[in-house]
Coordinates of C-alpha atoms and ligand atoms in Angstrom, one line a residue:
M1 CA 0.0 0.0 0.0
T2 CA 1.3 3.5 -0.8
S3 CA 1.1 6.2 1.8
R4 CA -1.8 7.8 -0.1
E5 CA -3.7 4.6 0.0
I6 CA -3.0 4.1 3.7
R7 CA -4.3 7.6 4.5
R8 CA -7.3 7.1 2.3
Q9 CA -8.1 3.7 4.0
F10 CA -8.1 5.4 7.4
L11 CA -10.5 8.1 6.3
D12 CA -12.8 5.7 4.5
F13 CA -12.9 3.3 7.5
F14 CA -14.1 6.0 9.8
A15 CA -16.5 7.5 7.2
S16 CA -18.0 4.0 7.1
K17 CA -18.5 4.3 10.9
E18 CA -20.5 7.5 10.4
H19 CA -17.7 10.0 11.1
K20 CA -17.6 13.3 9.4
I21 CA -14.3 13.8 7.6
I22 CA -12.9 17.3 8.1
P23 CA -9.8 19.0 6.5
S24 CA -6.7 19.6 8.6
A25 CA -6.6 22.9 10.5
P26 CA -3.7 25.2 9.8
I27 CA -0.5 24.2 11.7
V28 CA -0.3 27.6 13.6
A29 CA -2.5 27.8 16.6
K30 CA -3.6 31.4 16.1
S31 CA -6.7 31.2 18.3
D32 CA -5.2 29.3 21.3
P33 CA -3.1 31.3 23.7
T34 CA -1.9 28.1 25.4
L35 CA -0.2 26.8 22.2
M36 CA 2.1 28.1 19.6
F37 CA 1.6 25.3 17.1
I38 CA -1.0 22.6 16.7
N39 CA 0.7 19.7 18.5
S40 CA -1.9 17.0 18.1
G41 CA -5.1 16.1 16.2
M42 CA -7.3 17.2 19.0
A43 CA -5.8 20.6 19.6
P44 CA -8.0 22.4 17.0
L45 CA -11.0 20.6 18.4
K46 CA -10.4 21.6 22.0
D47 CA -13.5 23.8 22.3
Y48 CA -15.7 20.9 21.4
F49 CA -14.3 18.8 24.2
L50 CA -14.7 21.7 26.7
G51 CA -18.3 22.2 25.6
N52 CA -17.6 25.8 24.5
Q53 CA -18.7 25.0 20.9
Q54 CA -20.9 22.5 19.2
P55 CA -19.0 20.2 16.8
P56 CA -20.3 19.8 13.3
S57 CA -20.9 16.1 14.1
R58 CA -20.5 14.0 17.2
R59 CA -18.1 11.8 15.3
I60 CA -15.2 13.4 13.4
A61 CA -12.1 12.0 11.7
D62 CA -9.2 13.7 9.9
T63 CA -5.5 13.8 9.2
Q64 CA -4.0 16.8 11.0
K65 CA -0.7 18.6 10.4
C66 CA 1.1 18.8 13.7
L67 CA 4.4 20.4 14.8
R68 CA 6.2 19.3 18.0
V69 CA 9.0 21.8 18.6
T70 CA 7.9 23.8 21.6
G71 CA 6.2 23.3 25.0
K72 CA 5.0 20.0 26.5
H73 CA 5.4 18.0 23.3
N74 CA 8.8 18.7 21.7
D75 CA 10.6 16.1 19.6
L76 CA 13.2 18.3 18.0
E77 CA 16.2 16.7 19.7
D78 CA 15.3 13.2 18.5
V79 CA 14.8 14.2 14.8
G80 CA 17.3 12.6 12.5
R81 CA 19.0 10.6 15.3
D82 CA 16.2 8.1 15.3
G83 CA 13.9 6.9 12.6
Y84 CA 10.5 7.6 14.1
H85 CA 10.4 11.2 15.5
H86 CA 9.6 14.2 13.4
T87 CA 9.0 17.9 14.0
M88 CA 6.1 18.1 11.5
F89 CA 4.0 15.0 11.2
E90 CA 0.5 13.9 10.3
M91 CA -1.7 12.6 13.0
L92 CA -4.6 10.5 11.9
G93 CA -7.5 10.8 14.4
N94 CA -11.1 9.9 15.1
W95 CA -13.1 11.7 17.7
S96 CA -16.3 11.2 19.7
F97 CA -17.8 14.2 21.4
G98 CA -20.1 12.7 24.1
D99 CA -21.0 9.9 21.7
Y100 CA -19.1 6.5 21.7
F101 CA -16.5 5.7 24.4
K102 CA -13.9 3.0 25.2
K103 CA -15.8 0.0 23.8
E104 CA -16.1 1.3 20.2
A105 CA -12.8 3.2 20.1
I106 CA -10.9 0.0 21.1
R107 CA -12.9 -2.3 18.8
W108 CA -12.4 0.0 15.8
S109 CA -8.7 0.6 16.3
W110 CA -8.1 -3.2 16.5
E111 CA -10.3 -3.8 13.5
L112 CA -8.5 -1.2 11.4
L113 CA -5.0 -2.3 12.3
T114 CA -5.5 -6.0 12.0
E115 CA -8.2 -6.4 9.3
V116 CA -7.6 -3.4 7.0
Y117 CA -3.9 -2.8 7.4
K118 CA -3.3 -6.4 8.3
L119 CA -0.7 -5.8 11.0
P120 CA 0.1 -9.2 12.5
K121 CA -1.8 -9.6 15.8
D122 CA 1.2 -11.4 17.4
Q123 CA 3.3 -8.2 16.9
L124 CA 0.9 -5.9 18.7
Y125 CA 0.8 -4.9 22.4
V126 CA -1.6 -2.5 24.1
S127 CA -1.3 -0.5 27.3
V128 CA -3.8 0.9 29.8
F129 CA -3.6 3.4 32.5
A130 CA -2.3 2.0 35.8
G131 CA -3.9 4.7 37.9
D132 CA -2.4 7.5 40.0
E133 CA -2.8 7.9 43.7
K134 CA -1.8 11.5 43.9
E135 CA -4.3 12.5 41.3
G136 CA -6.9 10.2 42.8
L137 CA -7.3 8.3 39.5
P138 CA -8.0 4.5 39.4
F139 CA -6.6 1.7 37.2
D140 CA -8.5 1.7 33.9
Q141 CA -10.4 -1.6 34.3
E142 CA -12.9 -0.7 31.6
A143 CA -10.2 -0.4 28.9
F144 CA -8.5 -3.6 30.2
D145 CA -11.8 -5.5 30.0
E146 CA -12.4 -4.3 26.4
W147 CA -9.0 -5.2 25.3
K148 CA -9.3 -8.7 26.7
K149 CA -11.9 -9.4 24.0
Y150 CA -9.3 -9.1 21.3
I151 CA -5.8 -9.7 22.7
A152 CA -4.2 -12.1 25.2
E153 CA -4.1 -10.7 28.7
D154 CA -0.3 -10.9 28.9
R155 CA -0.1 -8.4 26.0
I156 CA -2.1 -5.8 27.9
L157 CA 0.4 -3.8 29.9
A158 CA -0.3 -1.2 32.6
F159 CA 1.7 2.1 32.7
G160 CA 1.5 5.2 34.9
K161 CA 0.8 8.8 34.3
K162 CA 3.9 9.6 32.2
E163 CA 2.9 7.1 29.5
N164 CA -0.8 6.6 29.8
F165 CA -2.4 9.9 30.9
W166 CA -2.5 12.2 27.9
E167 CA -2.5 16.0 28.3
M168 CA -2.5 18.5 25.5
G169 CA -0.4 21.1 27.4
E170 CA -0.1 22.5 30.9
Q171 CA -3.8 23.2 30.7
G172 CA -6.6 21.8 28.7
P173 CA -8.5 18.6 28.0
C174 CA -6.9 15.4 29.2
G175 CA -7.6 11.8 30.3
P176 CA -6.3 8.3 30.7
C177 CA -5.2 6.7 27.5
S178 CA -4.6 3.3 25.9
E179 CA -1.8 2.9 23.4
I180 CA -1.1 0.4 20.7
H181 CA 2.5 -0.6 20.1
V182 CA 3.9 -2.6 17.3
D183 CA 7.0 -4.8 17.4
L184 CA 8.8 -4.4 14.1
R185 CA 11.9 -6.4 14.9
S186 CA 12.9 -9.4 12.8
E187 CA 11.5 -12.8 13.5
A188 CA 14.8 -13.9 15.0
E189 CA 15.0 -10.9 17.4
R190 CA 11.4 -11.5 18.4
Q191 CA 12.1 -15.1 19.2
A192 CA 15.2 -14.1 21.3
K193 CA 13.5 -11.5 23.4
D194 CA 9.9 -11.0 24.4
G195 CA 8.6 -7.7 22.9
K196 CA 6.7 -6.9 26.0
Q197 CA 9.9 -5.9 27.7
L198 CA 10.6 -3.4 25.0
V199 CA 7.3 -1.5 25.1
N200 CA 7.9 2.1 26.2
A201 CA 11.6 1.4 26.5
D202 CA 12.9 3.5 23.6
D203 CA 13.6 0.5 21.3
P204 CA 13.6 1.9 17.8
N205 CA 11.7 -1.1 16.5
V206 CA 9.1 -1.5 19.2
I207 CA 7.1 1.7 18.8
E208 CA 3.8 3.3 19.8
V209 CA 1.6 3.7 16.7
W210 CA -1.7 4.8 18.1
N211 CA -3.0 6.5 21.2
N212 CA -6.6 6.3 22.3
V213 CA -7.3 9.0 24.8
F214 CA -10.5 8.9 26.9
M215 CA -11.1 12.5 27.5
Q216 CA -12.7 13.0 30.9
F217 CA -11.0 16.0 32.4
N218 CA -9.9 19.6 31.9
R219 CA -6.6 20.5 33.6
R220 CA -7.0 24.0 35.0
A221 CA -4.3 26.6 35.3
D222 CA -3.9 25.8 39.0
G223 CA -3.3 22.1 38.2
R224 CA -6.7 20.8 39.4
L225 CA -8.7 18.4 37.2
D226 CA -12.3 19.3 36.4
E227 CA -14.7 16.7 35.0
L228 CA -15.6 17.5 31.4
P229 CA -19.3 18.0 30.5
A230 CA -19.2 14.8 28.5
K231 CA -17.0 11.8 28.1
S232 CA -15.3 11.9 24.8
V233 CA -12.7 10.0 22.7
D234 CA -9.5 11.5 21.1
T235 CA -7.3 9.2 19.1
G236 CA -4.0 10.0 17.5
M237 CA -2.1 7.7 15.1
G238 CA 1.3 8.7 13.8
F239 CA 0.8 8.5 10.0
E240 CA 4.5 8.2 9.2
R241 CA 4.9 5.3 11.7
L242 CA 1.8 3.6 10.4
C243 CA 3.3 3.8 6.9
R244 CA 6.5 2.2 8.1
A245 CA 4.6 -0.6 9.8
V246 CA 2.3 -1.3 6.9
Q247 CA 5.1 -1.0 4.3
G248 CA 7.5 -3.2 6.4
A249 CA 10.1 -0.5 6.1
S250 CA 13.1 -0.4 8.5
S251 CA 12.4 3.2 9.5
N252 CA 9.9 6.0 8.7
Y253 CA 12.5 7.5 6.4
D254 CA 12.4 4.3 4.2
T255 CA 8.8 4.8 3.3
D256 CA 7.5 6.4 0.1
L257 CA 6.8 9.6 2.2
W258 CA 10.4 10.4 2.6
K259 CA 12.3 8.7 -0.2
P260 CA 11.8 11.5 -2.8
L261 CA 13.3 14.1 -0.4
I262 CA 16.2 12.0 0.7
G263 CA 16.8 10.9 -2.9
F264 CA 17.0 14.6 -3.9
L265 CA 19.6 15.3 -1.2
E266 CA 21.6 12.3 -2.3
S267 CA 21.9 13.4 -5.9
F268 CA 22.3 17.1 -5.1
S269 CA 25.1 16.5 -2.5
E270 CA 26.5 13.5 -4.3
I271 CA 26.6 11.7 -1.0
K272 CA 25.0 8.3 -0.6
Y273 CA 22.3 7.8 2.0
T274 CA 23.0 4.6 3.9
G275 CA 20.2 4.7 6.5
T276 CA 22.3 4.3 9.7
Y277 CA 21.3 5.4 13.2
P278 CA 23.5 6.2 16.2
E279 CA 21.3 4.1 18.5
V280 CA 21.6 0.9 16.4
D281 CA 24.7 1.2 14.1
A282 CA 28.2 1.3 15.4
N283 CA 29.3 2.9 12.1
W284 CA 26.5 5.5 11.9
S285 CA 27.1 8.4 9.7
M286 CA 26.5 12.1 10.3
T287 CA 25.6 12.6 6.6
D288 CA 22.6 10.3 7.1
I289 CA 21.5 12.3 10.2
A290 CA 21.9 15.5 8.2
M291 CA 19.7 14.3 5.3
R292 CA 17.0 13.3 7.7
V293 CA 17.1 16.6 9.5
V294 CA 17.0 18.6 6.3
A295 CA 14.1 16.6 4.9
D296 CA 12.2 16.8 8.2
H297 CA 12.8 20.5 8.7
L298 CA 11.8 21.3 5.1
R299 CA 8.4 19.8 5.8
A300 CA 8.0 21.8 9.0
V301 CA 9.0 25.1 7.4
S302 CA 7.1 24.6 4.1
F303 CA 3.7 23.6 5.6
T304 CA 3.9 26.3 8.2
I305 CA 4.7 29.1 5.7
A306 CA 1.9 27.8 3.5
D307 CA -0.4 28.1 6.5
G308 CA 0.4 31.8 6.9
E309 CA 3.4 32.0 9.3
L310 CA 6.4 33.7 7.8
P311 CA 9.9 33.5 9.3
S312 CA 10.4 36.5 11.5
N313 CA 12.2 37.6 14.7
T314 CA 9.3 37.0 17.1
G315 CA 6.9 34.3 18.3
A316 CA 6.0 31.4 16.0
G317 CA 7.8 33.1 13.0
Y318 CA 11.0 33.0 15.0
V319 CA 10.7 29.3 15.8
I320 CA 10.2 28.7 12.0
R321 CA 13.3 30.8 11.2
R322 CA 15.3 28.8 13.8
I323 CA 14.2 25.5 12.4
L324 CA 15.1 26.6 8.8
R325 CA 18.5 27.8 10.0
R326 CA 19.1 24.6 11.9
A327 CA 18.6 22.7 8.6
V328 CA 21.0 25.0 6.8
R329 CA 23.6 24.4 9.5
Y330 CA 23.3 20.7 9.0
Y331 CA 23.6 20.7 5.2
Y332 CA 26.4 23.3 5.4
S333 CA 28.4 21.4 8.0
F334 CA 27.8 17.8 7.1
L335 CA 26.7 17.7 3.4
N336 CA 29.3 20.3 2.4
L337 CA 26.6 22.3 0.6
R338 CA 27.3 26.0 0.2
E339 CA 24.3 27.1 -1.8
P340 CA 20.5 27.1 -1.0
V341 CA 19.0 23.6 -1.2
M342 CA 15.7 23.5 0.5
Y343 CA 13.8 25.8 -1.8
R344 CA 14.5 23.2 -4.6
M345 CA 12.9 20.4 -2.5
C346 CA 9.7 22.3 -1.8
P347 CA 8.0 21.6 -5.2
I348 CA 8.7 17.8 -4.6
L349 CA 6.9 18.1 -1.3
A350 CA 4.0 20.1 -2.7
E351 CA 3.4 17.5 -5.4
E352 CA 3.6 14.6 -3.0
F353 CA 0.9 16.2 -0.8
S354 CA -1.2 17.8 -3.5
D355 CA -4.2 15.5 -2.8
V356 CA -4.4 16.0 1.0
F357 CA -2.8 19.4 1.7
P358 CA -3.3 21.3 -1.6
E359 CA -2.6 24.6 0.2
L360 CA 1.1 23.9 -0.4
K361 CA 0.9 23.3 -4.1
S362 CA -1.4 26.3 -4.7
Q363 CA 1.2 28.6 -3.0
V364 CA 4.4 26.8 -3.9
D365 CA 6.0 29.7 -5.8
F366 CA 5.5 32.0 -2.8
V367 CA 6.8 29.4 -0.3
V368 CA 9.8 28.7 -2.6
K369 CA 10.6 32.4 -2.7
V370 CA 10.4 32.8 1.1
I371 CA 12.6 29.7 1.8
L372 CA 15.2 30.8 -0.8
E373 CA 15.5 34.3 0.7
E374 CA 15.9 32.8 4.2
E375 CA 18.5 30.3 3.0
K376 CA 20.5 32.9 1.1
S377 CA 20.6 35.4 4.0
F378 CA 21.5 32.7 6.6
L379 CA 24.3 31.3 4.4
R380 CA 25.8 34.8 4.2
T381 CA 25.5 35.1 8.0
L382 CA 27.0 31.7 8.5
E383 CA 30.0 32.4 6.3
S384 CA 30.8 35.7 8.1
G385 CA 30.1 34.2 11.5
L386 CA 32.5 31.3 10.9
K387 CA 35.2 33.8 9.9
R388 CA 34.5 35.7 13.1
I389 CA 34.8 32.5 15.1
D390 CA 38.1 31.7 13.4
A391 CA 39.4 35.2 14.3
L392 CA 38.4 34.7 17.9
D393 CA 40.7 31.7 18.1
L394 CA 38.5 30.0 20.7
V395 CA 41.1 27.3 21.4
N396 CA 43.4 29.9 23.0
N397 CA 40.9 32.6 24.0
T398 CA 37.6 32.9 25.9
V399 CA 34.7 35.1 24.9
D400 CA 32.7 37.5 27.1
G401 CA 29.0 37.2 27.7
K402 CA 28.0 39.7 25.0
Q403 CA 30.1 37.9 22.3
A404 CA 28.7 34.5 23.4
F405 CA 25.1 35.8 23.0
E406 CA 25.9 37.2 19.6
L407 CA 27.3 33.9 18.5
Y408 CA 24.3 32.1 19.9
D409 CA 22.0 34.4 18.0
T410 CA 23.9 33.9 14.8
F411 CA 23.9 30.1 14.8
G412 CA 20.7 29.3 16.6
F413 CA 20.1 26.1 18.6
P414 CA 23.8 25.5 19.0
S415 CA 23.4 23.0 21.8
T416 CA 21.3 20.8 19.6
L417 CA 24.0 20.3 17.0
P418 CA 26.3 17.3 17.6
A419 CA 29.9 18.0 18.4
Ligands
LIG1 N1 -4.2 13.3 21.4 C1 -3.5 12.1 21.4 C2 -2.1 12.1 21.1 O1 -1.6 13.1 20.6 O2 -1.4 11.1 21.3

């Protein structure tokens, strides 16, 4: 199945369960003062959970553009170093607003994964909320009992608040959740070690693919939990991870979603992409990381600009500028590229997503122009900044605070670049 087919199957499945399919909201959270960017499928739907607005239907599904680079959900540091975190990603979601609850959410997620996508049942594990004494929250017996209908008891694992109580931010709707994890190791590895021990243990091949949140509370600014007016369901499935699992790829970057971008970087830099990762390959290569970072950041920057946020020196625009500059540093330092690159990749991306996010294709000339100007200007800054650093002779000298801040400002996110 191609990624387009996988996305389509998700939407068709939930349409057949009487869900209204809605388009993705813009990636910038303009109307929510608690968020800078949309960080999950439910974020644009927050007011429906809180009862502040009526949803267009009590059942909704979509694929939402998300960006996790600030606040409670921030995956920036992992991008490129592993094969399953991204700054910008798609979250497939289905929602019930005071309509169905745990029973249907669990049944449908199992049906979709095992009957439509045909993921092998013996490679799946599920988790339920173990409860939390401090918050006065019990073990999620109801979810456990529902899962027992589909999967052996020893594959239903209980985890605490960190893993199984989902919150959108410091404030906002939240609730216990039940995750589905897939073991994508080889047959031999699966025989040698029980996958159960690797769930939630940062194994690159045993990964969470879907989260079913049972929205019951609103976290107030003072930290207290209020009951929501209705019990609702919020699910989030990482589309890139799902594609990896369905396509049997060894990482998200080896799916048809990323290959065109990585392929472009390979031919433009004349460096071969070998698909190595620090956490699994002793001989991992920095050029592989750089290609993944550039491809990832291109998506974050392009979609955000197409959604109306221009790079700037304040707020969300500043974050976008920093992400773009971070990508430039990677291709400059590790792919030896001295001219703008990302603007050339933007049309490839626009074409790839023309059916689902046409807003990029319809504005591609504009987005290309903005990215090109940013790349040109930062490459100039980089060249002159590096000359200044050479002149400072940091091996033999120290810099004062003012100079240190100037350097920080020039290079952006310095601590996140590997030595
Ligand atoms: N809202 C569910 C998730 O982001 O995992």
